[in-house]
């Protein structure tokens, strides 16, 4: 049989509590929920706390400290990227015969053409290079520079798309076109990297597709910023349904794997805040507390033998490279020097996870670090984002969770058409309950500002109660674990922005600006 088609859908800055399968009624996400309940809910899916490191980990299968990408997100016109001696997931899949496409966000380097997606394993790229763009006019304003950032690239054939339309729809149209024109002789790898639910600019924060529609469907959310956010997430959910439906229409769904993940927690406050919610987890994007790094995630595939369950086994974003390589028929023992584990049999057959620990990150500039062994987590977080945001997303005025809407969603209908689904209302409610984290005691929590705290995540998933002085042995074990990684850490390659890369030099467009053979100082060093 042909290797499975793989579609990875990545949401941007989507909070733990912003999918309705985690227990909140406020933002209904029936399509994402249908994937989750028909597949496996990955309830301990760890990511990096910010975008560039998280995507680097996904694409390389390595902790970003190995590639100097562990720090602040890449800025427009910053001359750095994932170093070229790393082989990325789509390159591995190309070698296994896959057609590979990236739609949406890249954000791991484009200072020379060689760092761009079509030189790193993607046959085609339709999307943006930087961290985010405006939802309608596709511009990024950064370093006091405004530029378009929407490209269509095949190999070195590079076209700029100057157009005005809603980015989530554009991404969805593009994904549908790729699926419907896909040559079935090859397996497909499609990475759908959404702009949603990133805020689109420091002042505007969020742009909805249609205000009338937003008020009609989500008018029960009083806070207008939260309503905007909910609308953006609802449009993302609609997109997920359309992509699954496109796979069904082309008879591809019955041999597909669909992964849905968020790159990091929501930016609930501060610069570029999006009004997402990581409730009841502590912290947010940029922080090493669970709110920043425990990402909403699920996987659906008819190839999963034991579907409709919640997995509480440890999973790290670096695991996707070997896991998908293995699912694609590759032998993951061929992959060398990865931090990721092949978790395909853990997902497919509910086998035990091979992973028992995670290096969450080391940021040697910020003096932040965290790791997890079993259920103990040691965290030293110097960010200001350590609080709880007690926005539960539940309120008697919100519509009640409606199982009929889930079962009638385009995603659920498509799935039902290719499998004998055993889902019913009580199973859904049971899974949802299992996937929901309940914590109390937010008013009284340990202060971890500029010191290390130890938490027992089994008993205390919300990190309220520091056990540092109670469990010195676990602290020591975790410190030794972190120190081992410090010895292989590559210093951050972050570089000052280069005005030569400003859009004004390229018809107001963010473009690669350095010669193909350019070597950055950090590589020569
Ligand atoms: C794009 O939209 C933003 C926000 O509405 C605005 O500031 C910017 O000037 C627009 N850019 C262009 C080129 O229209
Ligand atoms: C949507 O609701 C907001 C807040 O109630 C209001 O200011 C706005 O005018 C409404 N927009 C439309 C198109 O109805
Ligand atoms: C998927 O469905 C199509 C159409 O019914 C069929 O031709 C194909 O063999 C099926 N593939 C698998 C893997 O079941
Ligand atoms: C995968 O590779 C390892 C090491 O080279 C080998 O021992 C194993 O048999 C291979 N597995 C399969 C399924 O080919
Ligand atoms: C948390 O909840 C309390 C009590 O309901 C409320 O007073 C407070 O404003 C809330 N804090 C946040 C950050 O939402
Ligand atoms: C649930 O959703 C279905 C279809 O979407 C609708 O017909 C039904 O009225 C809803 N039930 C409630 C209680 O809102
Ligand atoms: C719902 O499905 C579960 C298995 O998934 C089954 O045990 C249960 O009897 C079903 N309940 C109803 C009311 O059909
Ligand atoms: C936490 O500790 C820091 C450093 O000791 C202190 O500055 C800060 O005020 C404390 N925060 C709270 C909420 O007590
Ligand atoms: C915590 O550490 C950071 C970075 O080292 C520093 O900027 C900040 O002032 C410290 N905060 C306190 C309360 O000591
Ligand atoms: C709440 O957290 C505080 C601070 O860590 C701790 O001392 C207290 O025992 C906790 N209370 C409960 C009921 O868990
Ligand atoms: C890495 O950064 C540290 C400071 O964080 C510095 O002491 C060290 O010299 C740097 N190493 C290299 C190889 O640049
Ligand atoms: C320059 O950008 C404008 C949009 O601002 C576009 O209409 C025009 O076609 C571009 N020119 C070239 C030569 O690409």
XYZ file of C-alpha atoms in Angstrom, residues 210-428:
219
model
C -16.778 39.564 8.753
C -18.118 41.613 11.624
C -21.773 40.977 10.919
C -21.236 37.233 10.955
C -19.070 37.556 14.079
C -21.716 39.477 15.995
C -24.454 37.118 14.852
C -22.668 33.934 15.920
C -20.472 35.084 18.797
C -22.331 38.149 20.062
C -22.777 36.434 23.429
C -19.110 37.194 24.160
C -19.228 40.643 25.688
C -15.552 41.533 25.665
C -15.069 42.775 22.116
C -11.411 41.737 21.955
C -12.245 38.248 23.075
C -15.072 38.181 20.533
C -12.634 39.083 17.767
C -10.312 36.334 18.884
C -13.167 33.816 19.024
C -14.127 34.763 15.484
C -10.592 34.191 14.227
C -10.547 30.774 15.920
C -13.989 29.874 14.529
C -12.733 30.681 11.017
C -9.700 28.473 11.658
C -12.024 25.670 12.722
C -14.045 26.073 9.531
C -10.792 25.767 7.593
C -9.979 22.477 9.295
C -13.377 21.144 8.230
C -12.805 22.209 4.622
C -9.392 20.552 4.456
C -10.725 17.234 5.816
C -13.614 17.437 3.382
C -11.224 18.051 0.478
C -9.311 14.898 1.440
C -12.542 12.943 1.451
C -13.647 14.278 -1.950
C -10.388 13.117 -3.524
C -10.590 9.683 -1.848
C -7.408 10.467 0.055
C -8.819 10.624 3.578
C -8.896 6.854 4.046
C -5.098 6.820 3.769
C -4.259 10.040 5.569
C -2.840 11.251 8.856
C -3.998 14.641 10.103
C -2.151 16.379 12.905
C -3.452 19.508 14.593
C -1.136 21.457 16.907
C -0.573 24.930 18.279
C 2.990 26.226 18.093
C 2.905 27.675 21.622
C 0.528 29.067 24.213
C -1.610 32.146 23.702
C -0.276 35.662 24.149
C -2.899 36.649 26.675
C -1.251 39.967 27.523
C 1.602 42.242 26.535
C 3.037 43.019 23.110
C 0.928 41.555 20.287
C -1.590 40.159 22.758
C -4.336 38.167 21.114
C -6.766 37.656 24.044
C -6.428 33.865 23.886
C -6.668 31.826 27.069
C -4.395 29.154 28.529
C -6.708 28.585 31.487
C -6.225 26.914 33.893
C -2.516 26.625 33.127
C 0.021 29.035 34.529
C 1.788 31.561 32.309
C 1.545 32.293 28.597
C 3.572 32.576 25.409
C 7.241 33.345 26.153
C 7.085 31.612 29.540
C 8.271 28.134 30.489
C 5.236 27.516 32.656
C 2.669 25.108 31.241
C 0.548 27.859 29.671
C 3.404 28.661 27.305
C 4.486 25.133 26.430
C 1.689 22.617 26.886
C 0.018 22.992 23.528
C -3.421 21.936 22.369
C -2.915 18.938 20.044
C -4.582 15.941 18.491
C -4.046 13.492 15.665
C -6.602 11.712 13.515
C -6.041 8.875 11.092
C -8.059 5.849 9.992
C -4.727 4.009 10.374
C -4.880 4.384 14.169
C -5.892 1.030 15.643
C -7.021 2.385 19.005
C -8.748 5.697 18.308
C -11.057 7.833 20.454
C -8.827 8.159 23.480
C -6.924 10.729 25.476
C -3.184 10.141 25.666
C -1.443 11.502 28.746
C 1.942 10.178 27.680
C 4.722 12.670 27.183
C 5.005 13.929 23.633
C 7.367 16.639 22.426
C 7.158 18.627 19.215
C 10.550 17.177 18.164
C 8.886 13.749 18.109
C 6.906 14.553 14.961
C 9.879 14.195 12.623
C 10.725 10.572 13.529
C 7.055 9.736 14.183
C 5.855 10.903 10.778
C 8.931 9.473 9.069
C 8.064 6.133 10.603
C 4.374 6.432 9.683
C 5.527 7.219 6.132
C 7.302 3.872 5.967
C 10.794 5.085 6.848
C 12.936 3.324 9.411
C 13.400 5.862 12.176
C 16.635 4.217 13.288
C 18.125 5.699 10.105
C 17.698 9.148 11.630
C 20.731 10.193 13.608
C 21.296 12.678 16.402
C 17.698 13.621 16.983
C 16.096 14.597 20.245
C 12.728 13.396 18.990
C 11.395 9.889 19.604
C 9.469 7.783 17.135
C 6.034 7.692 18.761
C 4.141 6.152 15.846
C 3.424 2.862 17.607
C 2.462 4.747 20.783
C -0.128 6.613 18.736
C -1.214 3.848 16.399
C -1.460 0.991 18.863
C -1.540 2.729 22.254
C 1.906 1.341 23.114
C 3.974 2.956 25.847
C 5.766 6.131 24.928
C 9.542 5.845 24.668
C 9.857 9.329 26.075
C 10.268 9.893 29.802
C 11.882 13.335 29.852
C 11.871 16.638 27.986
C 14.296 19.504 27.842
C 11.788 22.330 27.699
C 14.366 24.966 26.806
C 17.515 26.738 27.873
C 17.718 30.417 27.033
C 21.262 31.340 27.977
C 20.650 35.034 27.344
C 17.538 35.309 29.510
C 18.808 32.810 32.094
C 15.631 30.788 31.709
C 15.599 27.002 31.693
C 13.229 24.146 32.360
C 13.029 20.394 32.053
C 10.701 17.609 32.897
C 11.443 14.060 34.013
C 8.359 11.935 34.508
C 5.931 14.051 36.447
C 8.501 16.389 37.970
C 9.292 19.682 36.329
C 12.016 22.115 37.272
C 11.513 25.617 35.966
C 13.561 28.796 36.173
C 11.689 31.457 34.285
C 12.862 35.038 34.208
C 10.006 36.277 32.052
C 7.366 38.529 33.536
C 4.646 36.123 32.427
C 4.161 33.886 35.462
C 0.590 34.606 36.450
C -2.736 32.917 35.967
C -5.383 34.327 33.711
C -8.546 33.007 35.247
C -10.568 33.294 32.088
C -12.341 29.956 32.080
C -14.351 30.379 28.880
C -17.407 29.133 30.698
C -20.369 31.262 31.577
C -24.042 30.445 32.032
C -24.854 32.846 29.186
C -22.835 30.917 26.602
C -24.524 28.264 24.487
C -24.084 24.811 25.984
C -21.667 22.412 24.325
C -23.654 20.862 21.504
C -22.656 17.316 20.568
C -24.985 17.368 17.563
C -22.946 20.218 16.085
C -19.777 18.154 16.488
C -21.281 15.074 14.857
C -22.747 17.155 12.015
C -19.547 19.115 11.312
C -17.889 18.731 7.896
C -14.900 17.014 9.543
C -17.068 14.498 11.409
C -19.183 13.815 8.310
C -16.114 13.221 6.172
C -14.653 10.867 8.766
C -17.954 9.029 9.183
C -18.064 8.447 5.424
C -14.814 6.427 5.475
C -15.086 4.567 8.751
C -17.522 2.955 11.072
C -17.432 5.628 13.720
C -18.411 4.480 17.173
C -18.662 7.998 18.499
C -21.799 8.924 20.339
C -22.800 11.703 22.707
C -21.748 9.947 25.880
C -18.363 8.920 24.485
C -17.738 12.502 23.390
